[in-house]
XYZ file of C-alpha atoms in Angstrom:
725
model
C 32.225 52.864 12.781
C 29.148 53.116 14.376
C 31.616 54.773 17.638
C 31.520 57.900 15.320
C 28.159 58.532 15.936
C 28.478 59.053 19.306
C 27.470 63.043 19.695
C 29.087 64.546 22.346
C 28.482 68.232 23.260
C 30.360 71.404 24.834
C 29.142 70.865 28.246
C 30.104 66.859 27.917
C 34.176 67.733 26.471
C 34.432 70.339 29.158
C 33.777 66.523 31.675
C 35.953 64.582 29.390
C 38.287 66.991 30.086
C 37.991 68.459 33.352
C 37.606 72.080 32.930
C 34.923 74.585 32.187
C 32.992 75.049 29.146
C 34.756 78.742 28.398
C 37.689 76.385 27.875
C 35.830 74.210 25.192
C 35.043 77.794 23.744
C 38.233 79.290 23.815
C 40.013 75.382 22.363
C 37.489 76.057 18.831
C 38.562 79.277 18.289
C 42.369 78.925 18.990
C 42.511 75.560 17.319
C 41.629 75.734 13.832
C 42.456 71.307 13.988
C 39.668 71.405 16.879
C 36.934 69.204 15.511
C 33.742 70.443 13.625
C 30.259 69.879 14.603
C 28.375 67.198 13.303
C 25.370 67.855 14.406
C 23.720 70.034 16.660
C 22.401 73.713 16.483
C 24.599 76.670 15.920
C 24.216 78.119 19.430
C 24.671 74.380 20.871
C 26.948 72.512 18.786
C 27.428 68.742 19.072
C 30.798 66.756 18.361
C 31.798 63.031 17.241
C 32.938 61.719 20.283
C 36.106 59.482 18.659
C 36.908 62.561 17.142
C 36.963 64.520 20.257
C 38.545 62.036 22.186
C 41.161 61.676 19.920
C 42.140 65.675 20.125
C 42.314 65.675 23.638
C 44.640 62.798 23.716
C 46.917 64.566 20.825
C 46.846 67.270 22.469
C 47.755 65.991 26.371
C 44.019 67.208 27.965
C 43.034 63.550 28.071
C 45.279 60.296 29.321
C 42.367 57.764 29.352
C 38.486 58.618 28.702
C 36.836 56.892 32.120
C 34.509 54.474 30.792
C 31.800 55.217 32.898
C 32.190 58.914 31.247
C 32.504 57.367 27.943
C 29.587 55.004 28.487
C 27.793 57.994 29.319
C 28.073 59.908 26.947
C 27.478 57.296 23.695
C 23.908 56.830 25.748
C 23.440 60.638 25.245
C 24.257 60.964 22.145
C 22.839 57.930 20.471
C 20.966 58.748 18.058
C 17.522 57.266 19.078
C 17.834 58.945 22.037
C 19.231 58.442 25.375
C 15.479 56.587 26.749
C 15.489 54.271 23.902
C 19.970 53.982 24.056
C 18.284 53.443 28.287
C 15.747 50.741 27.645
C 18.464 48.471 25.347
C 21.675 48.637 27.732
C 18.733 47.975 30.450
C 17.617 44.394 27.504
C 21.469 43.899 27.874
C 22.184 43.693 31.539
C 19.623 42.051 32.462
C 20.513 38.819 29.357
C 24.561 39.076 31.246
C 22.858 39.019 34.982
C 20.061 36.205 33.551
C 23.060 33.873 30.970
C 26.243 35.488 31.035
C 27.792 33.112 29.315
C 25.126 33.711 26.135
C 26.609 37.105 26.165
C 30.325 35.771 26.038
C 29.758 34.573 22.673
C 27.637 36.845 20.943
C 29.924 39.362 21.817
C 32.621 37.936 19.522
C 33.077 39.640 16.601
C 31.733 42.637 14.335
C 28.914 45.133 15.641
C 26.793 43.972 12.781
C 26.907 40.062 13.814
C 26.243 41.352 17.340
C 23.047 42.846 15.957
C 21.822 40.319 13.701
C 21.795 37.607 17.262
C 20.981 39.893 20.206
C 17.191 39.411 19.261
C 16.975 36.248 19.111
C 18.712 35.537 22.787
C 16.759 38.706 24.204
C 13.243 36.893 23.078
C 14.117 33.961 26.225
C 15.272 36.013 28.323
C 11.652 38.734 28.199
C 10.148 36.140 27.736
C 11.605 34.064 30.921
C 12.113 37.628 32.803
C 8.357 39.225 32.340
C 5.927 35.829 32.008
C 4.791 36.392 28.428
C 5.254 36.074 24.750
C 8.108 38.612 23.681
C 6.845 40.859 21.544
C 9.774 42.565 18.448
C 9.726 46.574 18.745
C 8.949 48.837 15.655
C 11.158 51.503 16.312
C 8.287 54.137 15.474
C 7.364 56.504 16.871
C 3.898 57.496 18.257
C 1.712 60.276 16.223
C -1.764 59.706 16.097
C -2.760 60.919 18.946
C -0.809 62.146 22.387
C 0.284 59.716 25.226
C -1.779 60.099 28.715
C 1.083 59.745 31.348
C -0.551 58.692 34.351
C 2.559 58.391 36.842
C 4.384 61.389 38.822
C 6.128 62.319 35.376
C 5.612 64.937 32.648
C 7.840 63.191 30.117
C 7.633 65.183 26.723
C 6.899 63.975 23.728
C 7.970 60.201 24.789
C 9.356 57.598 22.523
C 6.782 54.692 21.378
C 9.777 52.203 22.764
C 8.583 49.253 23.483
C 5.533 50.325 20.457
C 2.847 49.118 23.970
C 0.242 51.828 22.461
C -1.737 51.380 19.771
C -3.323 53.827 17.002
C -6.471 52.324 19.271
C -5.569 53.512 22.328
C -5.978 50.710 24.396
C -3.740 48.815 27.060
C -1.637 46.444 25.820
C -0.309 44.594 28.914
C 1.134 41.757 26.722
C 4.638 43.015 27.876
C 6.449 46.134 29.150
C 9.752 45.246 27.391
C 9.668 44.281 23.811
C 13.117 43.203 21.668
C 14.833 45.617 19.711
C 15.524 44.252 15.934
C 18.643 44.248 14.569
C 18.806 47.507 12.874
C 17.577 49.744 16.250
C 20.173 47.594 17.602
C 23.256 48.334 15.998
C 23.929 51.807 16.321
C 23.739 50.628 20.074
C 26.498 48.035 19.702
C 29.503 49.411 21.268
C 27.409 51.580 24.350
C 26.264 48.180 25.064
C 29.840 46.508 25.119
C 30.686 49.368 26.816
C 28.389 49.037 29.304
C 28.458 45.249 29.903
C 32.554 46.188 30.654
C 31.170 48.395 33.256
C 28.705 46.078 34.424
C 32.047 43.626 35.039
C 32.955 46.295 37.323
C 30.504 47.726 39.418
C 27.601 44.437 38.132
C 24.487 44.854 36.160
C 22.476 46.365 38.682
C 24.738 48.532 39.905
C 25.112 50.196 36.202
C 21.990 50.715 35.108
C 21.024 52.209 38.573
C 24.054 54.184 38.018
C 22.993 55.312 34.688
C 19.380 55.180 35.029
C 20.180 57.893 37.730
C 22.317 59.509 36.022
C 19.950 60.498 33.081
C 16.947 61.693 35.636
C 19.104 64.157 36.867
C 20.367 65.220 33.209
C 16.624 65.323 32.945
C 14.868 66.628 35.876
C 12.462 69.025 34.399
C 10.628 66.337 32.959
C 10.218 64.312 35.757
C 8.899 64.494 39.462
C 10.783 61.853 41.033
C 9.817 59.986 44.172
C 13.276 59.854 46.730
C 14.484 57.048 48.040
C 13.372 57.710 50.946
C 10.218 58.377 50.804
C 9.666 55.458 48.517
C 10.961 53.055 51.130
C 8.835 54.988 54.383
C 5.469 53.765 52.057
C 6.532 50.098 51.234
C 6.675 50.016 55.311
C 3.843 51.961 56.259
C 2.135 49.423 53.369
C 3.608 46.256 54.548
C 5.199 42.836 53.379
C 2.864 41.880 50.712
C 2.495 39.186 47.730
C 0.948 41.529 45.084
C 1.895 45.352 44.893
C 0.371 47.598 42.531
C 1.976 51.279 41.623
C -0.738 52.409 39.080
C 1.318 55.325 38.775
C 5.167 53.706 38.409
C 7.391 57.027 36.839
C 10.597 55.474 36.946
C 9.701 52.515 39.687
C 11.140 53.523 42.755
C 7.862 52.622 45.466
C 7.948 49.252 43.502
C 11.723 49.215 43.777
C 11.563 49.740 47.719
C 9.099 47.134 48.241
C 10.579 43.891 50.551
C 11.276 40.997 49.138
C 9.328 38.252 49.421
C 8.522 34.610 47.667
C 5.891 34.514 44.936
C 6.035 38.217 44.284
C 4.250 39.910 41.563
C 4.932 43.281 40.789
C 2.669 44.882 38.619
C 2.666 48.735 37.495
C 1.306 50.917 34.678
C 2.397 54.615 33.154
C 1.100 56.313 30.009
C 4.854 56.534 29.273
C 5.863 53.835 27.015
C 9.720 54.049 28.230
C 8.879 54.856 31.349
C 7.189 51.568 32.178
C 9.970 49.668 30.297
C 12.459 51.168 31.982
C 10.979 50.202 35.417
C 9.966 46.872 34.074
C 13.871 46.531 33.560
C 15.280 48.238 36.815
C 12.447 45.556 38.703
C 14.024 42.974 36.890
C 17.167 43.765 37.545
C 16.311 44.181 41.002
C 14.386 41.003 42.570
C 12.943 37.965 41.592
C 9.752 38.835 41.693
C 7.539 38.242 39.065
C 7.359 42.092 36.887
C 4.444 42.787 35.310
C 4.219 46.536 32.967
C 1.396 47.821 31.419
C 0.787 51.275 29.080
C -1.693 52.926 28.956
C -3.925 56.231 30.994
C -4.650 54.303 34.169
C -7.817 55.741 35.128
C -9.281 55.405 31.564
C -7.796 52.399 30.898
C -6.857 50.183 33.737
C -4.492 47.113 33.009
C -5.140 45.450 35.569
C -9.291 45.469 36.330
C -9.563 41.971 37.815
C -7.033 42.671 40.538
C -6.813 42.411 44.107
C -3.417 43.209 45.219
C -1.896 42.500 48.923
C -0.904 46.403 48.812
C -1.405 49.883 46.310
C 1.995 52.097 46.365
C 1.082 55.209 44.532
C 2.519 58.760 44.041
C 0.147 60.133 41.402
C -0.168 63.515 39.883
C -1.123 66.687 41.610
C -4.056 68.794 39.949
C -4.568 67.369 36.942
C -8.112 68.122 35.811
C -8.152 66.604 32.349
C -8.781 63.188 33.811
C -11.282 61.750 33.011
C -14.292 63.375 34.471
C -16.494 63.685 31.520
C -15.986 59.921 30.691
C -15.927 58.152 34.473
C -18.969 59.705 35.396
C -20.471 56.341 36.124
C -17.343 54.256 36.808
C -17.731 50.996 39.201
C -14.614 52.170 41.008
C -16.102 55.398 42.613
C -17.530 53.631 45.516
C -17.409 56.528 48.035
C -18.920 59.450 45.548
C -17.966 60.643 42.476
C -14.744 63.309 42.491
C -14.902 66.789 41.215
C -13.154 67.598 38.525
C -10.505 69.519 41.195
C -10.064 66.210 42.587
C -8.428 64.066 40.377
C -6.337 62.577 43.626
C -9.251 61.235 45.027
C -10.091 59.251 41.909
C -6.723 57.771 42.492
C -7.327 57.039 46.199
C -11.027 55.127 44.885
C -9.015 53.673 42.106
C -6.020 52.501 44.790
C -9.209 51.056 47.390
C -10.521 49.299 44.036
C -7.680 47.018 43.522
C -7.250 46.475 47.123
C -7.935 42.802 48.247
C -9.722 42.464 51.575
C -7.911 43.660 54.487
C -4.647 44.844 51.838
C -3.439 48.475 52.623
C -2.897 51.359 49.589
C -0.546 53.824 50.579
C -0.575 56.923 48.478
C 1.245 60.427 48.383
C -0.814 63.501 47.935
C -0.974 67.472 48.235
C -2.388 68.637 51.776
C -5.146 70.236 49.912
C -6.419 67.125 49.329
C -7.284 66.836 53.459
C -9.529 69.888 53.411
C -10.951 71.173 50.066
C -14.538 71.672 50.218
C -14.848 70.004 46.587
C -13.828 66.485 48.622
C -15.273 66.585 52.038
C -18.448 64.357 51.363
C -16.036 61.922 49.828
C -13.709 62.416 52.752
C -16.575 61.706 55.152
C -16.797 58.240 53.333
C -13.543 57.112 53.481
C -13.699 57.669 57.168
C -17.479 56.396 57.904
C -16.815 52.623 56.099
C -12.913 52.148 57.682
C -11.020 52.832 54.797
C -8.914 55.718 55.686
C -7.191 55.357 58.443
C -4.307 57.442 58.774
C -2.916 60.933 57.215
C 0.756 61.635 57.593
C 1.530 65.218 57.158
C 5.757 65.070 56.139
C 8.206 68.143 56.691
C 8.231 70.785 54.360
C 11.101 69.627 51.584
C 9.928 65.746 51.645
C 9.067 65.771 47.764
C 8.470 67.428 44.826
C 6.472 70.271 44.815
C 9.387 70.951 48.178
C 7.604 74.200 49.578
C 4.041 71.873 50.474
C 4.329 69.683 53.238
C 2.335 66.682 51.647
C 0.739 63.903 53.605
C 0.742 60.747 53.084
C -2.558 58.664 53.168
C -3.061 55.260 54.479
C -6.314 53.298 53.918
C -7.677 49.804 54.054
C -10.285 48.273 52.549
C -12.565 47.204 55.262
C -14.115 43.860 53.846
C -16.012 42.326 56.693
C -13.394 43.614 59.282
C -15.316 45.702 62.221
C -15.220 49.551 61.103
C -12.541 51.821 62.707
C -13.937 54.243 65.534
C -10.849 56.111 64.636
C -8.202 57.383 63.013
C -4.212 57.952 63.223
C -3.419 61.925 62.350
C 0.667 62.262 62.398
C 2.637 65.695 61.638
C 5.910 65.067 61.382
C 6.918 69.122 60.228
C 9.030 69.419 62.854
C 11.510 67.375 61.189
C 11.965 69.529 57.782
C 16.270 70.090 57.628
C 17.028 73.540 57.418
C 19.650 73.228 54.119
C 18.064 72.275 50.772
C 18.447 68.580 51.430
C 15.741 67.798 53.027
C 14.207 66.753 56.016
C 15.665 64.413 59.584
C 14.668 60.982 57.488
C 15.483 59.097 59.980
C 12.914 60.693 62.166
C 10.330 60.810 60.211
C 10.667 57.213 59.795
C 10.983 56.299 63.255
C 7.536 58.685 63.641
C 5.629 57.164 61.373
C 6.219 53.589 61.369
C 6.171 53.974 65.419
C 2.530 55.025 65.467
C 0.946 53.274 62.575
C 1.995 49.992 64.147
C 1.220 51.004 67.823
C -2.608 52.454 66.325
C -3.090 49.497 63.719
C -2.375 46.668 66.562
C -4.038 48.449 69.338
C -7.039 50.601 67.000
C -6.209 53.603 69.439
C -3.039 55.488 69.998
C -2.043 57.883 73.213
C -2.096 61.322 73.302
C 1.356 62.700 71.707
C 1.148 66.198 71.510
C 2.371 68.350 68.547
C 3.021 65.148 67.153
C 0.340 62.157 66.801
C -3.433 61.722 68.409
C -6.033 58.837 67.523
C -8.989 60.909 66.475
C -13.044 59.086 66.958
C -14.370 59.542 63.898
C -17.217 61.452 64.496
C -15.337 64.374 65.620
C -14.170 65.165 62.049
C -17.350 64.074 60.605
C -18.518 68.439 60.909
C -19.097 70.072 57.853
C -15.431 70.207 56.924
C -14.227 66.913 57.447
C -10.702 68.824 57.773
C -8.270 66.035 57.717
C -5.424 68.307 57.943
C -3.063 66.799 61.063
C -1.774 70.159 62.461
C -5.267 71.512 62.937
C -6.064 68.268 65.203
C -3.372 68.086 67.319
C -2.631 69.547 70.387
C 0.522 71.406 70.977
C 3.922 70.007 72.838
C 3.334 70.181 76.235
C 3.844 73.679 77.304
C 6.770 73.125 80.081
C 8.919 71.166 77.759
C 8.483 74.585 74.886
C 9.810 77.378 77.708
C 12.857 74.556 79.013
C 14.002 74.316 75.451
C 13.575 78.378 74.537
C 15.584 78.497 77.820
C 18.419 76.441 76.628
C 18.379 78.843 73.465
C 18.648 81.734 75.337
C 21.897 80.746 77.232
C 23.293 79.437 73.691
C 22.801 82.353 72.661
C 24.387 84.151 75.419
C 27.478 82.071 75.719
C 27.798 81.982 71.360
C 27.515 86.620 71.957
C 30.502 86.191 74.303
C 32.211 84.141 71.883
C 31.589 85.981 68.388
C 32.621 89.508 71.277
C 35.919 87.923 71.460
C 36.701 86.336 67.916
C 36.244 90.318 66.898
C 39.163 90.662 63.900
C 41.638 93.313 65.864
C 41.705 96.657 63.730
C 42.855 96.630 60.349
C 46.394 97.870 59.745
C 47.432 99.541 56.579
C 50.240 97.579 54.374
C 51.817 98.770 51.246
C 50.815 97.723 47.945
C 52.264 94.238 46.861
C 53.376 93.475 43.493
C 53.531 90.009 44.205
C 54.391 87.391 41.850
C 50.503 85.336 40.458
C 49.889 82.302 39.702
C 46.899 80.166 38.930
C 44.325 77.085 40.404
C 45.146 75.326 37.067
C 48.692 76.874 37.103
C 49.143 74.936 40.260
C 47.329 71.112 39.489
C 49.083 71.109 36.053
C 52.354 70.628 39.285
C 50.309 68.503 41.295
C 51.236 71.001 44.059
C 47.039 70.207 44.546
C 44.370 67.827 43.166
C 41.397 69.357 41.133
C 37.999 67.784 41.418
C 34.350 68.135 40.270
C 31.491 66.930 42.469
C 28.086 65.442 41.386
C 26.280 62.745 40.941
C 28.081 59.008 40.957
C 30.838 58.169 38.831
C 30.470 61.175 36.789
C 34.306 62.199 38.505
C 35.263 59.038 38.054
C 37.272 56.770 39.948
C 40.600 56.960 42.427
C 41.914 58.915 45.528
C 39.217 59.918 47.799
C 36.603 58.253 46.005
C 34.336 55.407 46.961
C 29.933 54.539 46.515
C 28.764 56.819 48.257
C 25.620 54.548 49.577
C 25.150 55.795 52.758
C 27.337 58.919 53.134
C 26.138 62.913 53.208
C 26.598 64.902 50.790
C 27.795 68.132 50.373
C 25.930 70.647 48.610
C 26.499 73.671 47.326
C 23.900 75.094 50.088
C 25.772 73.912 53.184
C 28.646 75.677 52.023
C 27.215 78.437 51.268
C 25.319 78.945 54.261
C 28.547 77.223 56.595
C 26.067 74.610 57.391
C 26.600 70.366 58.309
C 26.179 68.302 54.857
C 22.595 67.610 54.336
C 22.104 66.126 50.568
C 21.479 62.793 49.384
C 22.490 61.174 45.945
C 19.510 59.392 44.180
C 19.897 55.572 45.514
C 23.618 53.876 43.374
C 26.404 52.051 43.707
C 28.711 54.082 41.525
C 31.258 55.792 43.098
C 31.832 59.412 44.442
C 34.460 61.682 45.267
C 34.708 61.861 49.350
C 36.305 64.735 51.151
C 39.241 64.603 53.562
C 40.485 67.221 56.600
C 42.232 70.195 55.317
C 40.066 69.874 51.751
C 38.913 73.222 50.292
C 35.876 73.491 48.310
C 34.257 76.250 45.812
C 30.708 76.320 44.521
C 30.724 77.216 40.557
C 27.707 78.697 40.755
C 26.193 82.360 42.175
C 28.879 84.611 42.470
C 29.836 84.800 45.711
C 33.132 84.297 46.866
C 33.102 81.656 49.071
C 35.778 79.027 50.158
C 35.781 76.087 52.820
C 38.170 74.066 54.322
C 37.474 70.794 55.240
C 37.496 69.804 58.622
C 36.852 66.672 60.721
C 32.774 67.202 61.008
C 32.345 67.425 57.659
C 34.956 65.468 56.251
C 33.958 61.437 54.504
C 30.888 63.379 52.919
C 30.645 62.547 49.184
C 30.785 66.151 47.003
C 27.837 67.700 45.526
C 27.231 69.089 42.502
C 28.414 72.531 41.213
C 30.958 72.121 43.625
C 35.201 72.282 43.397
C 37.190 69.953 45.426
C 40.700 71.730 45.495
C 43.480 69.061 47.711
C 46.302 70.819 48.426
C 49.748 69.405 48.534
C 50.883 70.613 52.712
C 53.844 70.339 51.967
C 53.667 72.900 49.177
C 50.150 74.491 50.057
C 48.719 76.307 53.252
C 45.237 74.934 53.190
C 43.952 78.231 54.562
C 45.798 80.767 52.679
C 44.324 78.948 49.652
C 41.108 79.386 50.663
C 41.704 82.359 52.486
C 42.782 84.133 48.810
C 40.507 82.334 46.989
C 37.368 84.696 48.485
C 38.669 88.149 47.433
C 35.811 89.522 45.905
C 38.735 91.262 43.228
C 39.693 87.382 42.662
C 36.045 85.993 42.048
C 35.068 88.469 39.084
C 38.076 88.021 37.142
C 37.482 84.223 37.046
C 34.007 84.437 36.813
C 31.717 84.464 33.524
C 28.534 85.806 33.377
C 24.962 83.746 31.551
C 21.769 86.216 31.419
C 20.514 83.886 34.376
C 23.920 82.907 36.275
C 27.539 83.733 37.313
C 30.011 80.275 37.023
C 32.952 80.528 38.768
C 35.819 78.708 36.228
C 38.244 77.348 39.454
C 40.756 76.806 37.097
C 41.406 80.834 37.000
C 41.401 82.110 40.075
C 44.869 83.334 41.536
C 47.336 83.497 44.089
C 50.750 84.753 45.336
C 53.695 82.688 45.029
C 54.597 82.818 48.885
C 57.061 80.984 50.541
C 55.494 78.144 52.644
C 55.853 80.116 56.541
C 54.311 83.160 54.748
C 51.531 81.316 53.669
C 50.805 80.295 56.931
C 51.258 83.399 58.614
C 48.265 84.591 56.732
C 46.548 81.197 56.872
C 46.344 81.744 60.452
C 44.862 85.321 59.910
C 41.894 83.983 57.340
C 41.467 80.675 60.111
C 40.853 83.173 62.496
C 38.522 85.071 60.450
C 36.296 81.689 59.619
C 36.133 81.126 63.128
C 34.045 84.828 63.820
C 32.365 84.219 60.661
C 31.389 81.165 62.078
C 30.064 82.215 65.392
C 28.807 85.060 64.087
C 26.391 82.331 62.327
C 25.664 80.611 64.611
C 24.474 83.546 66.716
C 21.989 85.021 63.541
C 20.572 81.041 64.057
C 20.078 80.991 67.834
C 18.671 84.095 67.395
C 16.094 83.170 64.539
C 15.325 80.714 66.945
C 15.191 82.434 70.073
C 12.415 84.671 68.426
C 10.120 82.098 66.539
C 10.122 80.114 69.952
C 8.922 83.201 71.818
C 6.219 84.182 68.893
C 4.700 80.873 68.848
C 4.582 80.480 72.743
C 3.281 83.864 73.445
C 0.207 82.931 70.766
C -0.675 79.514 71.533
C -0.599 80.707 75.116
C 2.692 78.346 76.582
C 4.270 81.299 77.412
C 3.118 83.785 80.005
C 3.504 87.699 79.239
C 3.755 89.270 81.970
């Protein structure tokens, strides 16, 4: 009965059946027996998941709902919301990981029996894992006032899951996760059973990561994520640590990246109760370290005033004017000066230093403006004079939100009794920005950042690396501006290398232009009007002539041929397909499965209104299929891949298969049409389409090389490394 309470939207129905949303709208109009809405709004109704599954199965449109999809739909359709449901799942997965035999005992029987017995056993697990007395959750929504989210998250109207913020606004550090009551758990019973079944396939930790990753992806506008690669770099810069604090923990990406050590304790704080609970559960499932979590505005109501941590990692909220400037004027943490109202980031810097042990290391992600704003120059100067600021590393554009800014990493150390460092390290990794939306070359960024920092930390200075890194005497920075932006203090790259590189680019461009000339298509020859019988992609898929798969987050497509864990696998994005570039994307970390490309696959973007189809070759094969992409895998004995891709690119074909909204165009791939032709005739067309593709790739390469040559010449002439004569 409880499963009927789980609701699913039209988009969820489309994912279950592997069709577009337009098909779901057609079913509702054409089939009187289609399930009636049970919730939502008139424009965005929701339906009972069990009724939808039964209807799809009766219509032959659904053989079996994949377990991952069933669990996800149950979570998103939970009557108390997906955040509450995810905390319930995390508690039970922690129980399964810590005490699997206990779950086997209480799982037998009805949902009511399960819900009644769960709180008692969860009490023991929560108390043992988080080192605190368990507290029953009231499940109330905190309506006494706004919750100030201290982490890099903007969560709208957070649910007071753990009841950790009381009506007086004080910080509750007793437990980051409170035991749900039996009545609260009853609606979750089918979801919990499904999640445990999924954990039998993936493992408890991997199941939680999969569900959390999809939740964050579905609510991406509410959260400011810290990319996995960046979190790992920050943790490595901080070094091994026994006690680690993240005062703006969000969903725990930074603490999760910390290297495990014996007797380790991880401290987290955030203003949103749901995020603290999710972080604590995520860490408890990931590590054997002691986990401590607290809910509250970190700057106004810090939870750990006596803590002196070995390391502090922080991705604070940027440009926050309401950080407590008026209330905190005489706070003891402002050792280096009272931050201006528009310098919230410098308040976070000093909070991190105040919680460090002598000799400890803090690494903070900072906006580039914090290195040069005049309102913060006195604090920056004092940080330099007293040896607290050790390094500023400029990251490439696209490293983290906001993706259009080259963010900085500040590495700080509490001086204690150690001598004041006479130099500070400045590093600029901006040259490693990626050309596509997949982000920078993280391996290159990591190598440069760690190599330069470790050499500087060991020797106290660094030999100059033109255009890349330099250790600068503190006295050189103590001018009227105290500008710490690395690019303003680094010498340009060696002139000889720059000129040689430009010469190589010019030679490549000349060779590419010659190739492009040779690939230019012959003159078009008119042909009489053709009236050929047509078929659609949907018909071909139903007939077995091709396999259709949809890209997205790990697990969203289920398992089967061509799926595998995506760890360390590049992701082919819709931007890559449109630009004709190599795979450049990444998925949030998860051990889920996703669709992998194979040579001969045809990949089609479904958003944007462009007529594009890409045939996967050896250089692209093995990449994971990204969001907003559809993969078509033709049967080589029935369909030629290049024939398929060529006809899918027809403008009229795309127009008739597209639907239009106010802000976007969406392609229904199943409605795209192909002529019914013998395989030999398909191959004749395919050879011509393949030649056109080679010509297109040569044109794109020439364009990229031309832009690179132009930019290099402008830069060389303006910085004096290229002779104008």
